[in-house]
Amino acid sequence: MIAVDNVHVTFRLQGADITALDGVSLSIEPGQVFVLLGPSGCGKTTLLRCLAGLETPASGKISIDGQSMSDAAAQIFVPPHQRPLAMVFQSYAMWPHMNVFENIAFPLRAGSHKIPAGEIERRVDETLALLEISALKNRPVTTLSGGQQQRVSLARALALRPRVLLMDEPLSNLDHQLQIQLRSQLRALMRRLKLTTVHVTHNQEEALELGDRIAVLNHGKVVQIADGPTLFTEPANSFVARFLGDMNLFAGAIVGSGLVQATVETRAGRLEARRGAATDLGAGAWCYFGIRPNDVRLNATEPGNTVTAMVTARRYLGATVLHTLEAGPLQFQAATHPAQSIEVGQRTRAHFPIERSVVVPAADEKPYEDD
Amino acid sequence: MGVVYGLTVVALGLIALSLSGTIVGSFAPTGEVFGLTLDNYRRIAADARVPGILWRTIQLGLGTVFVVMAVALPMAWILGRTDFKWKTVLFAALAAKLAIPGFITAMAYVWLFNPSSGLVNQLLGQTSIDGTPAFDVYQMWWICLLQGLVLVPGAVFMLLPAIRNLDASLEEAALTAGVPRPQVFLRIVVPLLAPAVLAVAVFYFIIAVEMFDFVAIIGFGDGGEVLVLRIYRALVETGGLPQYGTAGVYGMILFVLCIGAIVGYVRLLRDARRFAVVGGKRRMMAPVVLGRWHGVATSYAVIWFVLTVALPVITLAWVTLTPFFQPPSQEAFQSISLAGFVDGFSYLAEPALNTLGIMIGAVTVAISFSIALTWVVTRSRSPLAKWADAAVFLAPAVPTVVSATAFQVFGIAIYQWLPLYGTLWLMIAAMGTRMVTYCSRTMNSAALQLAPELEEAGWVSGLSPFAAFRHIFVPLMMPAIFYAALMVGMLSARDLTLPLIMGGGRTPLVSTLIFDLQTNGEYNSAAAIALYMIVVLVALALFARRLTGLGEAGLGRDGR
């Protein structure tokens, strides 16, 4: 198990102190694929580098399997090469003066994960076979494509048989098609190896597909830790709701509340929603009413939780059409099948099914008035 | 990483020593090395010659910079922005010139244009013996001109990246906005290039005032002095013991002059970089078609080549081939023999061996110190990094005469425990330290191009920091290391200043041998040895160029 306890990291950049991690705590179960997700600059890579020992936290503790890796107060810091882990870099960091075999074999020969010389070749071959790249064995790494480099760098890490695998945006330098293909292969491989993995990405689809658990970070803080479906349907606050799939959010306040549902007073009237992550918001609390664009029903006949809106713009996206609608002061988006699309300028009844609507706490102290 | 940090500390110690020795010396009582007195400062403050020396030094600096820039700017522009046909040849000529020692060029010009017996004056029948000489090389403007011409290759290599990297779209944006070409040049190109060009100018000011080759060999006919000459005379031509106190004070004056320049240089470089990061993706401008100006560009390059390479080499060959010093004539041609080459060769054994020793020693010292410094500056988060960075930047402000003096003082100070004074070892330490700053800058820029993840990937794969340094950092730095080693070898072989001050006749080198032979009037042998030296060094430079793309790849920017 990996335990991160109240870790702070600050950088000094051009005379100014920048807080990269601001009291991050989390724990990762053995065999879990744990994704760190967030926009650029949120601190996710810094956290990964702290786990690797490439950054030194100013305060806080990190331990792997009960063994302290860094503890600022106790002045403990285990250097990277003595940690039971391996890492895949965003740039792959292939050593250009060695071929594929050497890139994988060298750490097995000269590092702290040293194995007997006679076993090195077998270990390399096994790993190459696992990743289906045996044909690349003797190629100079400088001749490899992006996707091949990505697999070789993963092979280099896996050949070490680490207890923890760290991956820093390993797919972000690849084109979209290849990303999707490698993602599912990576997922299958991780299931098979049951290796504790920490995976950093800014891509929400990648996070949802790969992660057993996902931590969303913003401004150096953990905003929410949950599995993918929970994160998507019950975002902890408006930041998570917007970052994952661009949820429609209507600012408002809770007026009536039960345990499972709550009524939110918005500028388009009262709307019912599930409580979601907002279990402790009482009456009068500022919040958002949230619904995803593809959960909005247009031309609805259902009673309740509806608004009358006018279509002001349409974007044809192939599989769906994304409508921008206005209901009085509110603006929101709704996706439909192209066959059910509505012309710009037409009015329609938009229905927000209660089981698809959710109360979202405000990330800021008070929701923005223009929402 | 103990070894790496250890080397860094020693390197910093020696760099600090190369300055502090002079400071210590400047407070020493006459005839001693240690002590604390302001007598030296008082004496020099009262010396009426000082303002004159200072003024001449500044004239020498400014004059040389003027010549360097006037020649190098058009040449860099021709190489960087035009369709000039002979670029490869010109690059090779520049690299070759880099290898020819300045003092040999100076010597050849003294033989050609000295007022009493200069070959050209003799040929014209106008020497100072007959009346007014046609040419008198012992003049400030001659020294500025020759120093300037000799420094052109290094300046071209420094200017080239700035001229090449100037983002074409910035010019095109102005042109498409309807701004006429001359205006684009004045309002866009000039302001963008100004910091880089000024930085090069300031850098060469420092080199010009500390360069000893021309001042030592040519000197001033009216008996005037510049700071380096004064320091040299206080140490060597005293007729008695070296005056470390006097040399120390003049050394301090020279250092202050240079440190002022280096601060300006660092600022300008920062400005140049600030401009350099503006555009995202830059594009090269289509080369300017020279058309009928091609002939002008060619003759321009040819004239430079004739003045700095061909003329000196032909002069050396002529002086070697003729048994006594005489201008070309029918008799002279009849007396041509190869005896000069044989005579010259007979002197070479010991000095050549010593020079080889200096080259190997300086390369070893400079490379091992520099690679350690570079790693500490670019990779570590050690507090040493800041000091190392500052040292590498500021050390060029310590003139060779000053650091040579410092090492001499140091040698005397430790003599009773470690008798290094007057040996090749102390010279190697001084030369190696001198070259560290040069090497580190080349290596720092190479290290900055290497992704730090390459080593981090080693650490997280279980490699100790030293294993990652040895098996990843060093192998990947090999091209830069190899290039720097060749340059250090070349620069230390051809240096005259340091051995003149430190050798004291006890450890002759090829460079000091040529100097002594020329001083003693054995022109024939001096010329022969100079030619041997040029052949070896030019071969080395062209070899380096072949292997590493000296100049073109942006390497060799600091070459003198």
Short mmCIF file of C-alpha atoms in Angstrom, two decimals, chain A residues 49 54-55 80-81 85-87 89 91 93-97 106-107 110-113 156 160, chain B residues 381 450-451 453-465 467-468 471-473 475-476:
data_model
loop_
_atom_site.label_atom_id
_atom_site.label_comp_id
_atom_site.label_asym_id
_atom_site.label_seq_id
_atom_site.Cartn_x
_atom_site.Cartn_y
_atom_site.Cartn_z
CA ARG A 49 7.82 12.59 -8.89
CA LEU A 54 12.70 12.84 -7.92
CA GLU A 55 11.23 15.67 -5.85
CA PRO A 80 15.03 7.06 -6.17
CA HIS A 81 17.31 4.14 -6.96
CA LEU A 85 9.45 1.12 -8.12
CA ALA A 86 9.87 1.78 -11.80
CA MET A 87 8.70 4.68 -13.91
CA PHE A 89 8.27 8.95 -18.57
CA SER A 91 9.11 11.56 -23.13
CA ALA A 93 13.51 8.82 -21.79
CA MET A 94 15.02 6.09 -23.94
CA TRP A 95 18.80 6.13 -23.65
CA PRO A 96 19.79 7.03 -27.18
CA HIS A 97 23.26 5.47 -26.98
CA PHE A 106 21.32 -2.14 -18.43
CA PRO A 107 19.41 -1.43 -15.18
CA ALA A 110 24.07 -2.19 -13.06
CA GLY A 111 21.24 -1.07 -10.78
CA SER A 112 19.80 -2.03 -7.43
CA HIS A 113 17.35 -4.43 -9.16
CA ARG A 156 12.17 -1.34 -19.33
CA LEU A 160 12.56 -4.60 -13.14
CA ARG B 381 20.39 20.98 -6.60
CA LEU B 450 20.08 16.69 -22.90
CA ALA B 451 16.75 15.85 -21.29
CA GLU B 453 14.72 12.52 -17.66
CA LEU B 454 17.41 10.38 -19.24
CA GLU B 455 19.25 10.28 -15.93
CA GLU B 456 16.09 10.25 -13.85
CA ALA B 457 15.00 7.18 -15.83
CA GLY B 458 18.25 5.61 -14.67
CA TRP B 459 17.64 6.47 -11.02
CA VAL B 460 14.09 5.12 -10.97
CA SER B 461 15.40 1.98 -12.67
CA GLY B 462 17.65 1.45 -9.68
CA LEU B 463 20.89 3.04 -10.89
CA SER B 464 22.86 4.96 -8.29
CA PRO B 465 23.42 8.63 -9.21
CA ALA B 467 26.18 4.92 -12.21
CA ALA B 468 23.71 7.13 -14.08
CA HIS B 471 26.80 5.30 -18.00
CA ILE B 472 24.23 7.83 -19.17
CA PHE B 473 25.36 11.44 -18.70
CA PRO B 475 28.44 8.87 -22.79
CA LEU B 476 25.75 11.23 -24.05
#
